[in-house]
Short mmCIF file of C-alpha atoms and ligand atoms in Angstrom, two decimals:
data_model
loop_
_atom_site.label_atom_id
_atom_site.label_comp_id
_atom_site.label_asym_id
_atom_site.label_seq_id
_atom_site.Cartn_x
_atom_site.Cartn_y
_atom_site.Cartn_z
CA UNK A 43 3.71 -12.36 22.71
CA UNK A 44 2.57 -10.38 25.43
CA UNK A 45 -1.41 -10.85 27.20
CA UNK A 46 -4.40 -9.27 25.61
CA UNK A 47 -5.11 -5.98 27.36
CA UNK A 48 -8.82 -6.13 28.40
CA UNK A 49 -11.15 -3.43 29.83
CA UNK A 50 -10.89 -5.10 33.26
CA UNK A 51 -6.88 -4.64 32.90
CA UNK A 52 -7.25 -1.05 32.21
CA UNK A 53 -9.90 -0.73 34.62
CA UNK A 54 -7.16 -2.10 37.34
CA UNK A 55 -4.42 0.23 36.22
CA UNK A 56 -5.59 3.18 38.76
CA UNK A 57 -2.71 2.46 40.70
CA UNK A 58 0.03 2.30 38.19
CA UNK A 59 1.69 1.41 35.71
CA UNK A 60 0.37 4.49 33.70
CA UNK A 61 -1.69 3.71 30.97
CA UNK A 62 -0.07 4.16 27.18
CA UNK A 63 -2.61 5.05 25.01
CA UNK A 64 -2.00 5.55 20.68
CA UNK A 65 -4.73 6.11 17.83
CA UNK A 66 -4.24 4.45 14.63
CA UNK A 67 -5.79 4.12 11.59
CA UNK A 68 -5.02 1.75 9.48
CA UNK A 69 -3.38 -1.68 9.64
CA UNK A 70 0.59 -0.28 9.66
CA UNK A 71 0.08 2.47 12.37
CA UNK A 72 -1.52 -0.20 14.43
CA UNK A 73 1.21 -2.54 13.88
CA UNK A 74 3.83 -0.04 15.09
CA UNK A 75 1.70 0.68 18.03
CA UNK A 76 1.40 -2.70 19.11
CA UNK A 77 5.16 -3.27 18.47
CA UNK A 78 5.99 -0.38 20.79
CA UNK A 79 3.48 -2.16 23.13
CA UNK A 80 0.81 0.08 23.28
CA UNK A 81 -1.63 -0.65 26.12
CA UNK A 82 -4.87 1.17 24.35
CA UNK A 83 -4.77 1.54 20.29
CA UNK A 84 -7.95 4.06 19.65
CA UNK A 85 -8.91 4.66 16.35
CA UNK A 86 -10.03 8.20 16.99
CA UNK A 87 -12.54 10.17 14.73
CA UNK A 88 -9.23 12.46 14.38
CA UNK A 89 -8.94 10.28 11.31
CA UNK A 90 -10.86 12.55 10.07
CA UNK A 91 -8.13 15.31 10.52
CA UNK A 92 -5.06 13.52 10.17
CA UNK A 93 -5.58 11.20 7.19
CA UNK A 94 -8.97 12.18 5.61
CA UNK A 95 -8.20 16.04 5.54
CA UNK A 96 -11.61 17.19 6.76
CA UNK A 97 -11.17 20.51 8.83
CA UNK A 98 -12.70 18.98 11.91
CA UNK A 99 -13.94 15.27 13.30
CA UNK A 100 -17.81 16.44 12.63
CA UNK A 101 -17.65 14.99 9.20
CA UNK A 102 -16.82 11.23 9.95
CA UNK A 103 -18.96 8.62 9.48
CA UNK A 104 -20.05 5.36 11.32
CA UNK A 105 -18.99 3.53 7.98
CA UNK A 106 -15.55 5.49 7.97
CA UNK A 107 -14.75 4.59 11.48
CA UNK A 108 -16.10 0.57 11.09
CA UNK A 109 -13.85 0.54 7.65
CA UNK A 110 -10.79 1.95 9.83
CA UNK A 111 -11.33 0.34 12.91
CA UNK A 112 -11.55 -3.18 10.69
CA UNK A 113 -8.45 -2.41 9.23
CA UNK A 114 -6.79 -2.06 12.30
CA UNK A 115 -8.29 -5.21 14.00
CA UNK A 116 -7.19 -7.49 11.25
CA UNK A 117 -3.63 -6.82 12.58
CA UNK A 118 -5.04 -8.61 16.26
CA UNK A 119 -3.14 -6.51 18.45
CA UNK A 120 -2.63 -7.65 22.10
CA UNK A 121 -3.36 -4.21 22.63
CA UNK A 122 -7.63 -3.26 23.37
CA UNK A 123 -9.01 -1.55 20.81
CA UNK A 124 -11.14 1.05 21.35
CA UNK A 125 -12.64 3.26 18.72
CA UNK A 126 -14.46 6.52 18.74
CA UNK A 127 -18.26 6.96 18.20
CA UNK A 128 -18.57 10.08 15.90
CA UNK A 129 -20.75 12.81 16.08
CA UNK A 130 -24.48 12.13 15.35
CA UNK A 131 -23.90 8.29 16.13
CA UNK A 132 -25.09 8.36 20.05
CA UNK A 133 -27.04 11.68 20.06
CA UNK A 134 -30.47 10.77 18.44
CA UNK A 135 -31.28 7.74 20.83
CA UNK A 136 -30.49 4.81 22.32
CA UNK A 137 -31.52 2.48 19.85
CA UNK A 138 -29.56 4.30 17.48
CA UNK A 139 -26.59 4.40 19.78
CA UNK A 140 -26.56 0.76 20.34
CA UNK A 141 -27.37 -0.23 17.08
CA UNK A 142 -24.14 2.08 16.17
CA UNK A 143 -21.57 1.09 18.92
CA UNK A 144 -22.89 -2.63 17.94
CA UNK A 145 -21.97 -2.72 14.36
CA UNK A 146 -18.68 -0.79 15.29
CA UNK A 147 -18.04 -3.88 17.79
CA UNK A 148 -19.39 -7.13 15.37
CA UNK A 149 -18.29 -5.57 11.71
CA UNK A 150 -15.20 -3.21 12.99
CA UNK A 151 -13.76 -5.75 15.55
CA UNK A 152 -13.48 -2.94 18.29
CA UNK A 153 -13.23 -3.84 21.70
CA UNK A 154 -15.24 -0.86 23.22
CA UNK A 155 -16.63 2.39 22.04
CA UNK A 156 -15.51 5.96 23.63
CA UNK A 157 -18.01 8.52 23.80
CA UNK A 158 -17.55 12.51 23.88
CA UNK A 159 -19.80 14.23 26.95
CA UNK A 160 -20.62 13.91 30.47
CA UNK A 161 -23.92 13.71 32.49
CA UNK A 162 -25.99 13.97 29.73
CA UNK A 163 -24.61 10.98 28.09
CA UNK A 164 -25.97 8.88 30.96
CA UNK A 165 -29.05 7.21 29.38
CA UNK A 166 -26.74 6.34 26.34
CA UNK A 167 -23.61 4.56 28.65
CA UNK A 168 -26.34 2.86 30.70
CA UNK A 169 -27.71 1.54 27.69
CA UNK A 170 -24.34 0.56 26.14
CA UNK A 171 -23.16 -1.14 29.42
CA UNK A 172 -26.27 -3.39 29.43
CA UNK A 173 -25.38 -4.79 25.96
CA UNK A 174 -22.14 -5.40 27.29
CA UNK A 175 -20.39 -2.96 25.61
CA UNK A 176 -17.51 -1.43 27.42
CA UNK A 177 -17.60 2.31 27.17
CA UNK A 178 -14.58 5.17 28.00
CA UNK A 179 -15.65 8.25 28.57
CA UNK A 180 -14.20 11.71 27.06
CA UNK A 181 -14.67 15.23 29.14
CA UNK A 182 -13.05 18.48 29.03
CA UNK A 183 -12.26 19.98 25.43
CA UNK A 184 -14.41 17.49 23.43
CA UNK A 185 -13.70 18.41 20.09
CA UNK A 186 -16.90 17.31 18.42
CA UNK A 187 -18.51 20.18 20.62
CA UNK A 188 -15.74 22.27 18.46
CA UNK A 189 -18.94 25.02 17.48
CA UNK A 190 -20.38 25.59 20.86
CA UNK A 191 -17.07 25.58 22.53
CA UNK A 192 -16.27 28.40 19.81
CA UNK A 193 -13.23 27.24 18.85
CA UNK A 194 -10.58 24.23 20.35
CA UNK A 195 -10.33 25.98 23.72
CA UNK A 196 -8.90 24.86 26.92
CA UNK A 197 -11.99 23.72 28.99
CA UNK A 198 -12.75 24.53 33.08
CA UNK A 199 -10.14 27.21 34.02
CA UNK A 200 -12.98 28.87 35.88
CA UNK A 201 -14.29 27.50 39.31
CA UNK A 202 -18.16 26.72 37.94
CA UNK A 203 -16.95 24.82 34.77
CA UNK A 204 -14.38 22.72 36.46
CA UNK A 205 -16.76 21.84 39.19
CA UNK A 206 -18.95 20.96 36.58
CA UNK A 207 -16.34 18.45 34.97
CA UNK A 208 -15.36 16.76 38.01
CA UNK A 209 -19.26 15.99 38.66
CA UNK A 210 -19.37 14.64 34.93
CA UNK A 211 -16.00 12.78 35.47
CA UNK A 212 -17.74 10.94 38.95
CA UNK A 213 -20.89 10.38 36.62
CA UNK A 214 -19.26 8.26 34.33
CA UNK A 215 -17.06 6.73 37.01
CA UNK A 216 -20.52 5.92 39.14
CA UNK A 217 -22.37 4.66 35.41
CA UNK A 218 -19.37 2.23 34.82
CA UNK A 219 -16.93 3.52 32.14
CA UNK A 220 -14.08 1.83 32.23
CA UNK A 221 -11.53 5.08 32.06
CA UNK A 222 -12.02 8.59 30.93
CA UNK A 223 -10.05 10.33 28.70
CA UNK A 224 -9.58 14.31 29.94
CA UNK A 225 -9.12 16.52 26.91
CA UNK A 226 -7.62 20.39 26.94
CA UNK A 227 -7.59 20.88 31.05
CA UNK A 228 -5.55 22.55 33.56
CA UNK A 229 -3.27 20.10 35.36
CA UNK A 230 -4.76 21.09 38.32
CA UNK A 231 -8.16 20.22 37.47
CA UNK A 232 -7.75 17.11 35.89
CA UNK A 233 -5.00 15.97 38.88
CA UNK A 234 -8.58 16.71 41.04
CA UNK A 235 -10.11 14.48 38.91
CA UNK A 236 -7.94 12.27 39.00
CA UNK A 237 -7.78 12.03 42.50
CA UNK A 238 -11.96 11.82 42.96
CA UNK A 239 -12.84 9.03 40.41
CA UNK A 240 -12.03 5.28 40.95
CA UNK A 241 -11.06 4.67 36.91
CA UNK A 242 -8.05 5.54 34.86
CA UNK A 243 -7.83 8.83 33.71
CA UNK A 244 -6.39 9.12 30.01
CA UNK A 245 -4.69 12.59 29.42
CA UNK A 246 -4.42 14.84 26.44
CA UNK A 247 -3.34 18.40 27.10
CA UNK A 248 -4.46 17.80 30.52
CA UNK A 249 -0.96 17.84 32.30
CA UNK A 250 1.27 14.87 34.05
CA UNK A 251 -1.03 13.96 36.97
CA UNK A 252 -3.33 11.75 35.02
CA UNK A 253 -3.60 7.77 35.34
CA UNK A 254 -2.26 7.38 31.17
CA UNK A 255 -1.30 9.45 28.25
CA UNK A 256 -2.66 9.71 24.52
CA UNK A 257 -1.55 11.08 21.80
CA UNK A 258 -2.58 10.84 18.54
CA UNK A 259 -0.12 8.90 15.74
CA UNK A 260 0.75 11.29 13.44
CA UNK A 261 1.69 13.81 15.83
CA UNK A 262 4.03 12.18 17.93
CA UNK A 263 5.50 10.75 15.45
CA UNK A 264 6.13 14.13 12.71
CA UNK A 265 3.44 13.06 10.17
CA UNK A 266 0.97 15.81 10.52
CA UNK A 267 2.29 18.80 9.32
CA UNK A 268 -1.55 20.83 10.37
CA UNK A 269 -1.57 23.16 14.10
CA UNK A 270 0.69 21.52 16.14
CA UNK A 271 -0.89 22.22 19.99
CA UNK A 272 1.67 22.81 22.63
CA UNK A 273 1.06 19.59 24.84
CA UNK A 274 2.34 17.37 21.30
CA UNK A 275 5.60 16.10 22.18
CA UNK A 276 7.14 14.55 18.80
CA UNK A 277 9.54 11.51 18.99
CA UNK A 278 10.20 11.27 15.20
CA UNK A 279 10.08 13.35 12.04
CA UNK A 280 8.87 10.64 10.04
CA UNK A 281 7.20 13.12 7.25
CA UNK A 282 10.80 14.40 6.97
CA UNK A 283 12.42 10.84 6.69
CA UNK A 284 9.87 10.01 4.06
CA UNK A 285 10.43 12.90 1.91
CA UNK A 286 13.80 12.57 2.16
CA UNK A 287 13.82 8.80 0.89
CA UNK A 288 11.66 9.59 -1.81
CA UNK A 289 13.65 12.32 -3.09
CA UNK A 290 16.70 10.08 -3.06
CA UNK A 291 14.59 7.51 -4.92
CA UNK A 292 13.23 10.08 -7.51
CA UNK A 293 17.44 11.04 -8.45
CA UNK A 294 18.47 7.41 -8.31
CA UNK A 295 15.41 6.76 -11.00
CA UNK A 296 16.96 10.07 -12.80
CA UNK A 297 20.95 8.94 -12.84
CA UNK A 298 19.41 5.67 -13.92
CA UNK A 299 20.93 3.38 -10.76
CA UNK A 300 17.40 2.59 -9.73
CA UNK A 301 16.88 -0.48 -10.48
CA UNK A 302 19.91 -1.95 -10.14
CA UNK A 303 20.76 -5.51 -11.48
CA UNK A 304 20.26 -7.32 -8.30
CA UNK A 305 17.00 -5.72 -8.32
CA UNK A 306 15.79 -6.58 -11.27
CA UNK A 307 14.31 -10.20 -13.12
CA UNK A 308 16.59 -12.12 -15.13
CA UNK A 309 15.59 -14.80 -18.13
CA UNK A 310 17.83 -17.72 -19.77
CA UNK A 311 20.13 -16.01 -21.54
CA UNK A 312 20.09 -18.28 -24.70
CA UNK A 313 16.41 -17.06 -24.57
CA UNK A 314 17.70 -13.17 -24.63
CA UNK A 315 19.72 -13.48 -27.43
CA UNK A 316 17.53 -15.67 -29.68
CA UNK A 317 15.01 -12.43 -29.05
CA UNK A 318 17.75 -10.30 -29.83
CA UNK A 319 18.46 -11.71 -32.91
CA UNK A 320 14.49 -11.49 -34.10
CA UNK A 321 14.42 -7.88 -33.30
CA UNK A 322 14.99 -7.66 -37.06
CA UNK A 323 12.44 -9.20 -38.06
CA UNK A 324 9.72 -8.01 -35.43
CA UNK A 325 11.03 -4.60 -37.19
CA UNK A 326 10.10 -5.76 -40.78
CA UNK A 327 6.95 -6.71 -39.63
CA UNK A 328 5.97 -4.04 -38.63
CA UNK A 329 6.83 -2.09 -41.80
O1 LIG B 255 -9.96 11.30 18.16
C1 LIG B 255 -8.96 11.19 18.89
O2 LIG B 255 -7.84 10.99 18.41
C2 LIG B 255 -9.14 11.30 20.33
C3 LIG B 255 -7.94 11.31 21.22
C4 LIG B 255 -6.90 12.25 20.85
C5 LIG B 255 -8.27 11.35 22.63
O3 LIG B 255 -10.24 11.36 20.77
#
C-alpha cells in the first residue's frame, strides 16, 4: 500500500519525479489506474466523449461528473483525485462556483477541482482556494472553449498568444493552483512555461518538457475507437482484446461447450432422477 498522494505532494514534484496523470470514470478504470500507480486519477468531463458519446465535453453535467467522480472514489485510491468542473459550473459566479466545486468535493469524494481558463478565472480560484479547495489549472487548447477556438486547434503558435499563455500560466501559479495542466501547445512554449512557473506542469499534446503527462483512459489504452490526435500514444488494444473474447464466447455458446460442466450447478442426483421420472406425469398434467 503505497502513501496517499496529496496536493502538497504534487505541488513538490517540480523537481522530479514526473508527474503520472490518468482519467477514469468509473470504479474499474480507476482501479487499474491506481494498480499501475497512478499519481493523479482525473475524472475528466471527456467522459462525456469517451463513455457518454456526446460530440463534445459542453454537454456534461455537475450531476454526471459527482455520479462519476463517486464511483471512482468508492474504490479509495492512494492516488488524488481530481475531477473536472464542466462548462457552465464556474462561469456564472462565485457562489455558484463554490457551491459546485463543493458538492463535487462532499457528495463526489474528489480531492480538488480543475478548472479550464486563465486570468479571467482569477476571482473564481481565489474564491475556491479560500474554501480550501485545491484547484489545478488548465490553459492552452481548452476544449470547453471548442466554439470560439473554432475547432480543437493547437493553441499559441504565434508570439502574442503564447505570451498571453505564459502570463495566464504565472497567474494561476501566483493565485495558488496547485499544477496546471497545458493542453494542445508547441513544446517550445509550454517548455517556457514550464520553466517560468513554480508548479507542476501536466502535459497533453504539449510535448516532453513538461513537469507530468496525461492522457486520457480509453486512449492509451485502445478503447476509443473516435479521432485519435497524434500526441495519443496507445499501450494496449483493449477494444480489440474484448471483441475478440466475446466473439470466442458467442461460438463456444453456438458449438454448445459454453457452459461446460465444471461451470455449471449440480443437485443430488437421487433428486434428478426422482424429477426425471415425474416428467411423465408433469406432461399429463398439463394435457
Ligand atoms: O477531460 C479531460 O480528460 C482532460 C484531460 C485530458 C486533461 O481535461
Amino acid at each position: 500500500m503505497r502513501d496517499k498522494v496529496t496536493t502538497p505532494a504534487i505541488q513538490a514534484r517540480k523537481d522530479g519525479p514526473k508527474v503520472t496523470v490518468v482519467t477514469a470514470y468509473d470504479a474499474p478504470s480507476a482501479r487499474i489506474a491506481e494498480r499501475a500507480s497512478a499519481d493523479i486519477i482525473l475524472v475528466g468531463d471527456s467522459l462525456a466523449t469517451v463513455v457518454l458519446g456526446y460530440e463534445n465535453t459542453l454537454s456534461v453535467t455537475i450531476d454526471v461528473m459527482i455520479h462519476h467522480t463517486a464511483a471512482v472514489a468508492r474504490t479509495k485510491p492512494s492516488a488524488l483525485l481530481v475531477v473536472d468542473m464542466p462548462w457552465l459550473s464556474y462561469h456564472l459566479s462565485v457562489e455558484e462556483t463554490i457551491r459546485n466545486a463543493g458538492r463535487l468535493l462532499s457528495e463526489g469524494g474528489a480531492e480538488a477541482v480543475k478548472l479550464e481558463g486563465g486570468r479571467k478565472r482569477l476571482p473564481m480560484i481565489g474564491a475556491l482556494l479560500a474554501t480550501e479547495i485545491p484547484v489545478m489549472g488548465h490553459l492552452g487548447l481548452t476544449p470547453q472553449s471548442i466554439h470560439t477556438m473554432g475547432g480543437y486547434r493547437v493553441q499559441g503558435k504565434q508570439t502574442d498568444a503564447a505570451r498571453e499563455l505564459v502570463a495566464d500560466a504565472r497567474a494561476l501559479a501566483d493565485a495558488g493552483v496547485f499544477a496546471i495542466v497545458l493542453e494542445g501547445i508547441p513544446d517550445a512554449l509550454a517548455q517556457i512555461i514550464t520553466q517560468e512557473v513554480s508548479v507542476p506542469t501536466i502535459g497533453i499534446g504539449a510535448g516532453p518538457h513538461c513537469d507530468g503527462q496525461v492522457l486520457v483512459f480509453h486512449d492509451v489504452l485502445g478503447l476509443y475507437d473516435g479521432h485519435r490526435p497524434k500526441f495519443v500514444r496507445q499501450y494496449a488494444h483493449l477494444a480489440d482484446a474484448a471483441t475478440e473474447g466475446l466473439q470466442r464466447f458467442f461460438a463456444d455458446i453456438q458449438a454448445g461447450t459454453f457452459p461446460s460442466d465444471a461451470e455449471s450447478y449440480h443437485m443430488d442426483k437421487q433428486v434428478a432422477q426422482t424429477l426425471q421420472s415425474l416428467k411423465g406425469e408433469r406432461e399429463s398434467d398439463h394435457a
